[in-house]
Amino acid sequence: GQNIDQPTEMTATEGAIVQINCTYQTSGFNGLFWYQQHAGEAPTFLSYNVLDGLEEKGRFSSFLSRSKGYSYLLLKELQMKDSASYLCAAQDSNYQLIWGAGTKLIIKP
Amino acid sequence: IAGITQAPTSQILAAGRRMTLRCTQDMRHNAMYWYRQDLGLGLRLIHYSNTAGTTGKGEVPDGYSVSRANTDDFPLTLASAVPSQTSVYFCASSLSSQVNEQFFGPGTRLTVL
């Protein structure tokens, strides 16, 4: 079956760095997405990885290892506004997105 | 319209009633999707459409139907609502089924009593 695993909740301190991990098992693979979702709002796109390695975009970076079925999202210089859920989604051979349940990130001052 | 819109924002519905959730996008995206999101679960795909005139079933299609008469609109219909359909419903679109950065509407919060 197809499956995405990510931690349910994480807590970090303002100004610090946090890494949110995601492991996936899909029928075929066509890329890994990260989305941010603030409470009561719609998900918004953060990053897309299809090749192994690290993609950096400002304070956010995303890493992919296809051989390990593993990705992480790295958030640096955490701000209170980063408090949100972070959704990992893998694209299968039919280009359908398989979504994880999301990681709720709590930022403390 | 800028982006993707949904209506209504929220709705309370009696069980057994018929309900259509509306979704419109003005980005000329070919692919559109309907998801439901329940606490503790990931987004689950209900139905999708890769292009106007075609639709497909997702992970949880039972009790729902869709149509795609044109590029912009993708309504979701609950023929006879049941309490288990209480959820937040998100419509999304992407340039194509293979260029899959999806843009989401604001969601419809549906309560079935």
Short mmCIF file of N, CA, C and O in Angstrom, two decimals, chain B residues 5 11 26 37 51 54 58 61 67 69 75 79 95 99 101 105 111:
data_model
loop_
_atom_site.label_atom_id
_atom_site.label_comp_id
_atom_site.label_asym_id
_atom_site.label_seq_id
_atom_site.Cartn_x
_atom_site.Cartn_y
_atom_site.Cartn_z
N THR B 5 -11.81 29.87 -5.85
CA THR B 5 -12.80 30.20 -4.83
C THR B 5 -13.74 29.03 -4.60
O THR B 5 -13.93 28.19 -5.49
N GLN B 11 -21.52 25.36 6.06
CA GLN B 11 -22.90 24.94 5.88
C GLN B 11 -23.24 23.88 6.90
O GLN B 11 -22.44 22.97 7.15
N ASP B 26 -9.76 30.72 -11.94
CA ASP B 26 -9.57 31.58 -13.11
C ASP B 26 -8.12 31.54 -13.59
O ASP B 26 -7.66 32.48 -14.25
N GLN B 37 -10.69 16.91 4.49
CA GLN B 37 -9.67 16.90 5.52
C GLN B 37 -10.34 16.73 6.87
O GLN B 37 -11.15 17.54 7.29
N THR B 51 -8.84 17.15 -17.08
CA THR B 51 -9.15 18.15 -18.10
C THR B 51 -10.67 18.27 -18.20
O THR B 51 -11.39 17.35 -17.79
N THR B 54 -13.63 15.34 -18.38
CA THR B 54 -13.21 14.05 -17.81
C THR B 54 -13.16 14.15 -16.29
O THR B 54 -12.81 15.20 -15.74
N GLY B 58 -11.16 9.23 -6.71
CA GLY B 58 -10.02 9.23 -5.83
C GLY B 58 -10.10 8.13 -4.80
O GLY B 58 -10.69 7.07 -5.04
N PRO B 61 -14.47 8.10 -2.92
CA PRO B 61 -15.48 8.70 -3.79
C PRO B 61 -16.94 8.41 -3.41
O PRO B 61 -17.84 9.10 -3.90
N SER B 67 -18.74 16.93 -11.69
CA SER B 67 -18.84 17.16 -13.12
C SER B 67 -17.82 18.21 -13.50
O SER B 67 -17.40 19.01 -12.67
N ALA B 69 -17.87 20.49 -16.68
CA ALA B 69 -18.44 20.92 -17.96
C ALA B 69 -17.53 21.91 -18.68
O ALA B 69 -17.59 22.03 -19.91
N PRO B 75 -17.91 21.45 -9.58
CA PRO B 75 -18.78 21.28 -8.41
C PRO B 75 -18.75 19.86 -7.87
O PRO B 75 -18.61 18.88 -8.62
N ALA B 79 -25.25 13.54 -2.82
CA ALA B 79 -26.62 13.24 -3.23
C ALA B 79 -27.57 13.12 -2.04
O ALA B 79 -28.70 13.59 -2.08
N LEU B 95 -1.78 23.20 -12.93
CA LEU B 95 -1.66 23.49 -14.37
C LEU B 95 -2.00 22.25 -15.20
O LEU B 95 -2.71 22.33 -16.20
N VAL B 99 2.08 18.47 -13.83
CA VAL B 99 2.70 19.61 -13.15
C VAL B 99 1.85 19.82 -11.92
O VAL B 99 0.82 20.50 -11.97
N GLU B 101 1.99 21.15 -8.74
CA GLU B 101 1.88 22.13 -7.67
C GLU B 101 0.42 22.53 -7.61
O GLU B 101 -0.11 23.13 -8.55
N GLY B 105 -8.35 26.20 -2.75
CA GLY B 105 -9.34 27.16 -2.36
C GLY B 105 -9.40 27.27 -0.85
O GLY B 105 -8.74 26.50 -0.14
N THR B 111 -21.12 20.56 8.03
CA THR B 111 -21.59 19.77 9.16
C THR B 111 -22.90 19.12 8.77
O THR B 111 -23.84 19.81 8.37
#
